[in-house]
Coordinates of C-alpha atoms in Angstrom, one line a residue:
Chain A
M263 CA 33.9 -129.2 135.6
T264 CA 33.4 -130.7 132.2
T265 CA 34.1 -129.1 128.9
G266 CA 31.4 -129.8 126.2
I267 CA 32.3 -130.2 122.6
L268 CA 29.6 -129.8 120.0
A269 CA 29.8 -133.1 118.1
L270 CA 27.1 -132.7 115.5
Q271 CA 29.7 -132.6 112.7
G272 CA 33.2 -131.3 112.0
D273 CA 36.6 -131.7 113.7
F274 CA 35.4 -132.2 117.2
R275 CA 37.8 -135.1 118.0
E276 CA 40.8 -132.8 117.4
H277 CA 39.5 -130.5 120.1
E278 CA 38.6 -133.4 122.4
E279 CA 42.1 -134.8 122.2
I280 CA 43.7 -131.5 123.2
I281 CA 41.2 -130.8 126.1
R282 CA 41.7 -134.4 127.5
R283 CA 45.5 -134.0 127.2
L284 CA 45.1 -130.9 129.4
G285 CA 43.5 -133.1 132.0
I286 CA 39.9 -131.8 131.6
P287 CA 37.0 -134.2 131.2
V288 CA 35.0 -133.9 128.0
Q289 CA 31.4 -134.4 127.1
Q290 CA 30.4 -134.7 123.4
V291 CA 27.2 -132.6 122.9
R292 CA 24.6 -133.8 120.4
L293 CA 21.4 -133.3 122.3
P294 CA 20.2 -130.7 125.0
K295 CA 20.6 -133.3 127.8
H296 CA 24.4 -133.2 127.1
L297 CA 24.5 -129.6 128.2
D298 CA 23.5 -130.3 131.8
T299 CA 27.0 -131.1 133.2
I300 CA 29.2 -128.7 131.2
D301 CA 30.4 -125.2 132.0
R302 CA 32.3 -124.7 128.8
L303 CA 31.4 -125.4 125.2
I304 CA 33.6 -125.6 122.1
I305 CA 32.0 -125.3 118.7
P306 CA 34.4 -126.9 116.2
G307 CA 35.3 -126.3 112.6
G308 CA 32.9 -127.9 110.1
E309 CA 30.2 -126.7 107.8
S310 CA 28.2 -123.9 109.4
T311 CA 25.1 -124.7 107.4
T312 CA 25.1 -128.4 108.5
I313 CA 25.8 -127.7 112.1
G314 CA 23.3 -124.8 112.2
K315 CA 20.6 -127.0 110.8
L316 CA 21.2 -129.8 113.3
L317 CA 21.4 -127.2 116.2
V318 CA 17.8 -126.2 115.3
K319 CA 16.7 -129.8 114.7
Y320 CA 17.7 -130.9 118.2
G321 CA 16.5 -127.8 120.0
L322 CA 20.1 -126.7 121.0
I323 CA 19.9 -123.1 120.0
E324 CA 17.8 -121.8 122.9
P325 CA 19.5 -123.6 125.8
I326 CA 23.0 -122.6 124.5
R327 CA 21.9 -119.0 123.9
R328 CA 20.4 -118.7 127.4
R329 CA 23.7 -119.7 129.1
A330 CA 26.3 -118.4 126.7
G331 CA 28.7 -115.9 128.2
R332 CA 27.1 -116.4 131.6
D333 CA 27.5 -119.8 133.2
L334 CA 28.7 -121.3 129.9
A335 CA 31.9 -120.1 128.3
V336 CA 31.8 -120.6 124.5
W337 CA 34.5 -120.8 121.9
G338 CA 33.9 -121.2 118.2
T339 CA 36.6 -122.0 115.7
C340 CA 35.9 -121.2 112.0
A341 CA 32.3 -122.6 111.4
G342 CA 31.9 -122.2 115.2
A343 CA 32.8 -118.5 115.0
I344 CA 30.2 -118.1 112.2
L345 CA 27.5 -119.7 114.3
M346 CA 28.3 -117.5 117.3
A347 CA 28.1 -114.3 115.3
H348 CA 25.2 -111.8 115.6
Q349 CA 25.2 -111.4 111.9
I350 CA 26.4 -113.6 108.9
I351 CA 27.4 -112.1 105.6
D352 CA 27.6 -114.2 102.4
G353 CA 25.7 -117.0 104.0
R354 CA 23.0 -118.9 102.2
P355 CA 20.8 -116.4 100.4
E356 CA 17.7 -117.8 102.2
G357 CA 19.4 -117.3 105.5
Q358 CA 21.0 -119.9 107.8
P359 CA 20.5 -120.6 111.5
N360 CA 23.0 -119.2 114.0
L361 CA 23.3 -119.0 117.8
D362 CA 23.6 -115.2 117.7
V363 CA 25.5 -115.0 121.0
M364 CA 28.4 -112.7 120.3
D365 CA 28.4 -109.1 119.0
I366 CA 30.5 -109.7 115.9
V367 CA 29.7 -109.8 112.2
A368 CA 31.2 -112.8 110.3
R369 CA 31.7 -113.0 106.6
R370 CA 31.7 -116.6 105.2
N371 CA 34.5 -117.7 102.9
A372 CA 36.1 -114.2 103.4
F373 CA 39.3 -115.3 101.7
G374 CA 37.9 -117.3 98.7
R375 CA 37.4 -120.9 97.9
Q376 CA 39.6 -123.9 99.0
R377 CA 42.6 -123.1 96.7
D378 CA 42.9 -119.8 98.7
S379 CA 43.1 -121.5 102.0
F380 CA 46.4 -120.6 103.8
E381 CA 48.6 -120.8 106.8
A382 CA 50.0 -117.7 108.5
D383 CA 51.8 -116.9 111.7
L384 CA 49.7 -114.6 113.9
D385 CA 50.7 -112.0 116.4
V386 CA 48.4 -112.5 119.4
P387 CA 49.5 -110.2 122.2
V388 CA 47.5 -112.1 124.9
M389 CA 49.3 -115.3 124.0
G390 CA 52.8 -113.8 124.5
E391 CA 55.5 -113.0 122.1
Q392 CA 55.8 -116.3 120.3
P393 CA 53.6 -116.1 117.1
V394 CA 50.6 -118.4 117.0
P395 CA 50.3 -120.7 113.9
G396 CA 47.1 -119.9 112.1
V397 CA 45.5 -122.5 109.7
F398 CA 42.7 -120.9 107.6
I399 CA 40.5 -123.2 105.7
R400 CA 37.7 -121.6 103.6
A401 CA 37.9 -119.4 106.6
P402 CA 35.4 -116.7 107.6
G403 CA 36.5 -113.2 108.5
I404 CA 35.2 -111.0 111.3
E405 CA 34.0 -107.9 109.6
S406 CA 33.3 -105.8 112.6
V407 CA 33.0 -106.1 116.4
G408 CA 30.6 -104.4 118.7
M409 CA 31.4 -102.4 121.9
G410 CA 32.7 -104.7 124.6
V411 CA 34.4 -107.0 122.2
D412 CA 38.2 -107.2 122.3
V413 CA 40.1 -107.9 119.1
L414 CA 42.8 -110.5 119.9
A415 CA 44.4 -110.9 116.5
R416 CA 44.4 -109.4 113.0
L417 CA 46.1 -110.5 109.8
P418 CA 48.7 -108.0 108.4
E419 CA 46.1 -106.6 106.0
S420 CA 44.0 -105.9 109.1
K421 CA 41.2 -108.5 108.9
I422 CA 40.1 -109.5 112.4
V423 CA 40.6 -113.3 113.0
A424 CA 40.2 -113.6 116.8
A425 CA 38.0 -111.8 119.2
R426 CA 36.8 -112.1 122.8
Q427 CA 33.7 -110.8 124.6
G428 CA 33.8 -111.7 128.2
R429 CA 33.5 -115.5 128.4
L430 CA 32.9 -115.8 124.6
L431 CA 35.8 -116.5 122.2
A432 CA 35.8 -116.6 118.4
T433 CA 38.7 -117.6 116.1
T434 CA 38.3 -117.9 112.4
F435 CA 41.3 -120.3 112.2
H436 CA 41.9 -123.7 113.7
P437 CA 44.2 -124.0 116.8
E438 CA 43.0 -127.6 117.1
L439 CA 44.9 -128.5 113.9
T440 CA 48.3 -127.3 115.2
G441 CA 50.5 -128.5 118.1
D442 CA 50.0 -125.2 119.8
D443 CA 47.5 -125.5 122.7
R444 CA 47.7 -121.9 124.0
F445 CA 44.2 -121.0 122.8
H446 CA 42.8 -124.1 124.4
R447 CA 44.5 -123.2 127.7
Y448 CA 43.3 -119.6 127.3
F449 CA 39.7 -120.7 126.8
L450 CA 39.9 -123.0 129.9
E451 CA 40.7 -119.8 132.0
L452 CA 37.8 -117.7 130.7
Chain B
M169 CA 51.5 -116.5 104.3
E170 CA 51.5 -119.8 102.5
K171 CA 48.6 -120.9 100.4
S172 CA 47.4 -124.5 99.7
T173 CA 49.7 -126.3 102.2
W174 CA 49.4 -130.0 103.1
T175 CA 47.7 -128.9 106.3
T176 CA 45.0 -126.8 104.6
K177 CA 44.4 -129.7 102.1
V178 CA 44.1 -132.4 104.7
G179 CA 42.3 -129.8 107.0
L180 CA 39.3 -129.3 104.7
A181 CA 38.6 -133.0 104.8
Q182 CA 38.8 -132.8 108.6
M183 CA 36.1 -130.2 108.5
L184 CA 33.9 -132.5 106.5
K185 CA 34.1 -135.3 109.2
G186 CA 30.9 -136.7 110.6
G187 CA 29.1 -135.4 107.5
V188 CA 27.5 -136.5 104.2
I189 CA 28.7 -135.6 100.8
M190 CA 26.0 -136.0 98.1
D191 CA 26.1 -136.6 94.4
V192 CA 24.1 -133.9 92.5
V193 CA 23.5 -133.4 88.8
T194 CA 21.7 -130.1 88.8
P195 CA 21.9 -126.8 90.7
E196 CA 18.4 -127.6 92.1
Q197 CA 19.6 -130.9 93.5
A198 CA 22.6 -129.1 95.0
R199 CA 20.3 -126.7 96.8
I200 CA 18.2 -129.7 98.1
A201 CA 21.4 -131.3 99.3
E202 CA 22.6 -128.2 101.1
E203 CA 19.2 -127.6 102.6
A204 CA 19.2 -131.2 103.9
G205 CA 22.5 -130.6 105.7
A206 CA 25.1 -132.0 103.3
V207 CA 28.7 -130.9 104.1
A208 CA 29.6 -130.8 100.4
V209 CA 28.2 -131.9 97.1
M210 CA 29.8 -133.8 94.2
A211 CA 28.9 -132.1 90.9
L212 CA 28.2 -134.7 88.2
E213 CA 26.5 -135.0 84.8
R214 CA 25.2 -138.5 85.7
V215 CA 25.1 -140.3 89.0
P216 CA 26.9 -143.7 89.0
A217 CA 23.7 -145.7 88.6
D218 CA 23.0 -144.0 85.3
I219 CA 26.7 -144.3 84.2
R220 CA 26.3 -148.0 84.9
A221 CA 23.0 -148.3 83.0
E222 CA 24.0 -146.2 80.0
G223 CA 27.6 -147.5 79.5
G224 CA 30.0 -145.8 77.2
V225 CA 33.0 -143.7 78.3
A226 CA 32.3 -141.6 81.4
R227 CA 34.3 -138.3 81.5
M228 CA 34.7 -135.1 83.6
S229 CA 31.4 -133.2 83.7
D230 CA 30.7 -130.1 81.6
P231 CA 32.4 -127.0 83.3
E232 CA 29.3 -125.0 82.7
L233 CA 27.3 -127.5 84.8
I234 CA 29.9 -127.6 87.5
M235 CA 30.0 -123.8 87.7
A236 CA 26.2 -123.5 87.9
I237 CA 26.3 -125.9 90.9
M238 CA 29.2 -123.9 92.5
D239 CA 27.0 -120.8 92.1
A240 CA 24.0 -122.5 93.7
V241 CA 25.5 -123.4 97.1
T242 CA 27.7 -122.0 99.8
I243 CA 29.1 -125.4 100.9
P244 CA 32.3 -127.0 99.2
V245 CA 31.8 -128.4 95.7
M246 CA 33.8 -131.5 94.5
A247 CA 34.0 -132.8 91.0
K248 CA 35.4 -136.0 89.4
A249 CA 38.4 -136.4 87.0
R250 CA 39.3 -139.7 85.3
I251 CA 42.1 -141.7 86.9
G252 CA 45.3 -140.4 85.4
H253 CA 43.7 -137.6 83.5
F254 CA 45.7 -134.7 84.9
V255 CA 44.4 -132.2 82.3
E256 CA 40.8 -132.8 83.5
A257 CA 42.2 -132.1 87.0
Q258 CA 43.9 -128.9 85.7
V259 CA 40.6 -127.8 84.3
L260 CA 38.7 -128.5 87.6
E261 CA 41.4 -126.6 89.4
A262 CA 41.0 -123.6 87.0
L263 CA 37.3 -123.6 87.7
G264 CA 38.1 -123.2 91.4
I265 CA 36.5 -126.4 92.5
D266 CA 37.2 -127.2 96.2
Y267 CA 38.1 -130.9 96.0
I268 CA 38.9 -133.2 93.0
D269 CA 37.8 -136.8 93.1
E270 CA 40.2 -138.9 91.0
S271 CA 37.5 -141.5 90.5
E272 CA 37.0 -145.0 89.3
V273 CA 33.4 -144.2 88.6
L274 CA 34.7 -142.5 85.4
T275 CA 36.4 -144.4 82.7
P276 CA 40.2 -144.5 83.5
A277 CA 42.4 -142.4 81.2
D278 CA 45.6 -144.1 82.2
D279 CA 45.8 -147.8 83.0
E280 CA 49.1 -147.6 84.8
H281 CA 49.5 -144.2 86.5
H282 CA 47.4 -142.1 88.8
I283 CA 47.6 -138.3 88.7
N284 CA 50.7 -136.9 90.5
K285 CA 48.6 -134.8 93.0
H286 CA 51.4 -133.0 94.8
G287 CA 51.6 -130.3 92.1
F288 CA 48.0 -129.1 92.5
K289 CA 46.7 -126.3 94.7
V290 CA 43.3 -128.1 95.0
P291 CA 43.2 -131.2 97.2
F292 CA 42.3 -134.7 95.9
V293 CA 40.2 -137.5 97.3
C294 CA 40.9 -141.0 95.9
G295 CA 39.3 -144.4 96.3
C296 CA 40.8 -147.4 98.0
R297 CA 39.9 -151.1 98.6
N298 CA 42.7 -151.9 101.0
L299 CA 45.5 -150.3 103.0
G300 CA 48.1 -150.7 100.3
E301 CA 46.0 -148.8 97.7
A302 CA 45.2 -146.1 100.3
L303 CA 48.8 -145.5 101.1
R304 CA 49.8 -145.5 97.4
R305 CA 47.3 -142.7 96.8
I306 CA 48.6 -140.7 99.8
A307 CA 52.1 -141.1 98.5
E308 CA 50.9 -139.6 95.2
G309 CA 49.4 -136.6 97.2
A310 CA 45.8 -137.6 98.0
A311 CA 44.7 -135.5 101.0
M312 CA 41.6 -137.6 101.6
L313 CA 40.5 -141.1 101.0
R314 CA 37.2 -143.0 100.5
T315 CA 36.7 -146.7 100.4
K316 CA 35.4 -147.5 96.9
G317 CA 32.5 -149.8 97.5
E318 CA 30.7 -150.5 94.3
A319 CA 29.2 -147.2 93.0
G320 CA 25.7 -147.1 91.5
T321 CA 24.5 -150.4 93.0
G322 CA 22.7 -149.3 96.2
N323 CA 24.4 -152.4 97.7
V324 CA 26.6 -151.7 100.7
V325 CA 28.4 -155.0 100.7
E326 CA 31.5 -153.8 98.9
A327 CA 31.8 -150.7 101.0
V328 CA 31.8 -152.9 104.1
R329 CA 34.4 -155.2 102.6
H330 CA 36.7 -152.4 101.8
A331 CA 36.4 -150.6 105.1
R332 CA 36.9 -153.9 107.1
T333 CA 39.9 -154.6 104.9
V334 CA 41.6 -151.2 105.5
Y335 CA 41.0 -151.1 109.2
G336 CA 41.8 -154.8 109.7
E337 CA 45.2 -154.2 107.9
I338 CA 45.8 -151.3 110.2
W339 CA 45.2 -153.5 113.3
R340 CA 47.6 -156.1 112.0
L341 CA 50.3 -153.5 111.4
Q342 CA 50.0 -152.3 115.0
S343 CA 50.8 -155.8 116.3
M344 CA 54.0 -156.1 114.3
S345 CA 57.5 -155.3 115.4
E346 CA 59.5 -152.8 113.4
D347 CA 61.5 -155.7 111.8
E348 CA 58.3 -157.1 110.3
L349 CA 57.1 -153.8 108.8
Y350 CA 59.6 -153.9 105.9
T351 CA 58.0 -157.1 104.6
A352 CA 54.6 -155.8 105.4
A353 CA 55.3 -152.7 103.3
R354 CA 56.4 -154.9 100.5
N355 CA 53.3 -157.1 100.7
L356 CA 51.1 -154.0 100.9
Q357 CA 53.0 -152.5 97.9
A358 CA 53.1 -149.3 99.9
P359 CA 55.9 -146.9 100.9
F360 CA 57.7 -148.0 104.1
E361 CA 57.6 -144.6 105.7
L362 CA 53.8 -144.5 105.5
V363 CA 53.4 -148.1 106.7
R364 CA 55.6 -147.3 109.7
E365 CA 53.5 -144.1 110.5
V366 CA 50.3 -146.1 110.3
A367 CA 51.7 -148.9 112.5
K368 CA 52.7 -146.3 115.1
T369 CA 49.6 -144.1 115.2
G370 CA 47.0 -146.8 114.4
R371 CA 45.2 -144.6 112.0
L372 CA 45.4 -143.4 108.4
P373 CA 47.3 -140.1 107.9
V374 CA 44.3 -138.5 106.2
V375 CA 40.5 -138.6 106.6
N376 CA 38.7 -141.6 105.2
F377 CA 35.0 -141.6 104.1
A378 CA 32.9 -144.5 102.9
A379 CA 31.4 -144.5 99.4
G380 CA 29.8 -146.8 96.9
G381 CA 26.4 -148.4 97.7
I382 CA 25.1 -146.5 100.7
A383 CA 21.4 -146.1 100.3
T384 CA 19.8 -145.9 103.7
P385 CA 20.4 -144.1 107.1
A386 CA 21.3 -147.5 108.6
D387 CA 23.9 -148.1 105.8
A388 CA 25.5 -144.7 106.7
A389 CA 25.5 -145.5 110.4
L390 CA 26.9 -149.0 109.7
M391 CA 29.9 -147.5 107.9
M392 CA 30.4 -145.0 110.6
Q393 CA 30.4 -147.7 113.3
L394 CA 33.0 -149.6 111.2
G395 CA 35.3 -146.6 111.6
V396 CA 35.0 -144.3 108.6
D397 CA 35.0 -140.5 109.2
G398 CA 31.9 -139.7 107.0
V399 CA 30.0 -140.9 104.0
F400 CA 29.5 -140.2 100.3
V401 CA 26.1 -140.9 99.0
G402 CA 25.8 -141.1 95.2
S403 CA 22.8 -142.5 93.5
G404 CA 21.2 -143.5 96.8
I405 CA 19.5 -140.1 97.4
F406 CA 18.3 -138.8 94.1
K407 CA 17.4 -142.2 92.8
S408 CA 15.0 -142.7 95.7
G409 CA 11.3 -141.8 96.1
D410 CA 11.7 -138.8 98.4
P411 CA 15.2 -137.4 98.0
A412 CA 15.0 -134.4 100.4
R413 CA 13.6 -136.5 103.2
R414 CA 16.1 -139.4 102.7
A415 CA 19.0 -136.9 102.5
R416 CA 18.0 -135.4 105.9
A417 CA 17.6 -138.8 107.4
I418 CA 21.1 -139.9 106.2
V419 CA 22.6 -136.7 107.6
E420 CA 21.0 -137.4 111.0
A421 CA 22.0 -141.0 111.1
T422 CA 25.6 -140.1 110.3
T423 CA 25.6 -137.6 113.3
H424 CA 23.9 -140.1 115.7
Y425 CA 25.5 -143.2 114.3
N426 CA 25.8 -144.9 117.7
D427 CA 22.2 -144.1 118.7
A428 CA 19.9 -146.9 117.4
E429 CA 16.8 -145.2 118.7
M430 CA 17.6 -142.1 116.7
I431 CA 18.4 -144.1 113.6
A432 CA 15.1 -145.9 113.9
E433 CA 13.3 -142.6 114.2
V434 CA 14.8 -141.1 111.1
S435 CA 14.3 -144.3 109.1
K436 CA 10.5 -144.2 109.4
G437 CA 8.5 -143.7 106.3
L438 CA 11.2 -142.6 103.9
G439 CA 9.5 -144.0 100.9
E440 CA 11.1 -146.1 98.3
A441 CA 14.9 -146.7 98.4
M442 CA 16.8 -147.1 95.1
V443 CA 16.3 -150.6 93.8
G444 CA 19.8 -151.8 94.0
I445 CA 21.9 -154.5 92.2
E446 CA 23.3 -157.8 93.5
I447 CA 27.0 -157.6 93.0
S448 CA 27.3 -161.1 91.6
S449 CA 24.9 -160.2 88.8
I450 CA 27.3 -157.6 87.4
P451 CA 29.7 -158.8 84.7
R452 CA 33.2 -158.7 86.0
E453 CA 34.4 -156.1 83.5
Q454 CA 31.6 -153.7 84.5
L455 CA 32.8 -153.6 88.2
M456 CA 34.2 -150.1 88.9
A457 CA 36.1 -150.9 92.1
G458 CA 38.8 -152.8 90.3
R459 CA 39.8 -149.7 88.4
G460 CA 42.9 -148.1 90.0
W461 CA 46.4 -149.4 90.4

């Protein structure tokens, strides 16, 4: 089956290159018709306000929400994690659209502005002993998770940065910007 | 944990790809831009069309204005420093701006040197007209590029020329043997290591947007089809008849740049575009793209 990559805006090509390298066909998703042939969807990094607005504009919210976690595995990185969240803190004061498919609360720009962006090695037990390189760019944090959501990784000061709820996966960092494809392989097994 | 690495600097630009960065001069305009789907805004006192019309020395904007715009939106905010004016850049960094544009739209402060951008925590975007200029800026630490075009004209011809030049030069490097790359580097006036990297990968090492003269959804899609990663729209939005609508249309055309039916749909009834200037009517010394060394 084909893996869809939401291609409205953001670093979708980086995800696409890795998925193709793993031998899986890719469909860029810009309109609802592009969802027909996919059984997985990656929501890339980008600007959550821009992607959210375009999701609404092209009628993508409902068809994704209906299938997410069921016959559609979904993984959001950074902005993608924000869009998957049940609730967004520090978003636009007038509210911003989200998919609301995963029982997590995301805080936008949880670490500050761009000058506070950072890299850190992450201990992710499900990925084995080797630390996972984490690239955090104006990154969100996961403030809290609901029942049935597993925390996959935390920063040393305890902020949650990766979580899984069945066939839903959220990471607040960017595995697609590193040479480490373990998260991509993990997602393809969900 | 390591803050402000090369990966996080280049990475923010990667997150902006496929998006539109809009010039704004008030917090209200910034909110309109964000609402329209801009991925970032450029905080300015005057858009390039007004700088062009009013003349005089154009400098970094008032920090008070920049901070008011930063408070108004949740998306990244960029601001311009003069070429070579590293203290303006230090000030912008102190304000916590997300990206600094070392810009030819402002009056250059140094007619020989650009800012050494490696020492800053905040990433820089710089203009280029050709591959040599692009690679010189990267060597100085620029984490993002934009083709210069001719700002404030509403005329896309220079942006097209610069994009075609950059990508054409990359194509030519790819066809060369390693032996030829030394001379190519000399001719491009660019560091050999960067020239070799581009020849090998067939792409620039950082994200490259188009800028300077984009005024319509079709202009934005044209630049995207020529190979840029996203677009800056300066005067083109807030100098038009219906800024909010035009801004939304340009955002959509940038996402669906290969879908002519979609571009047609969003281009309908946008009202008046900015008037625009024929490049040949501008006195040579008033062209902005020639600034930068």
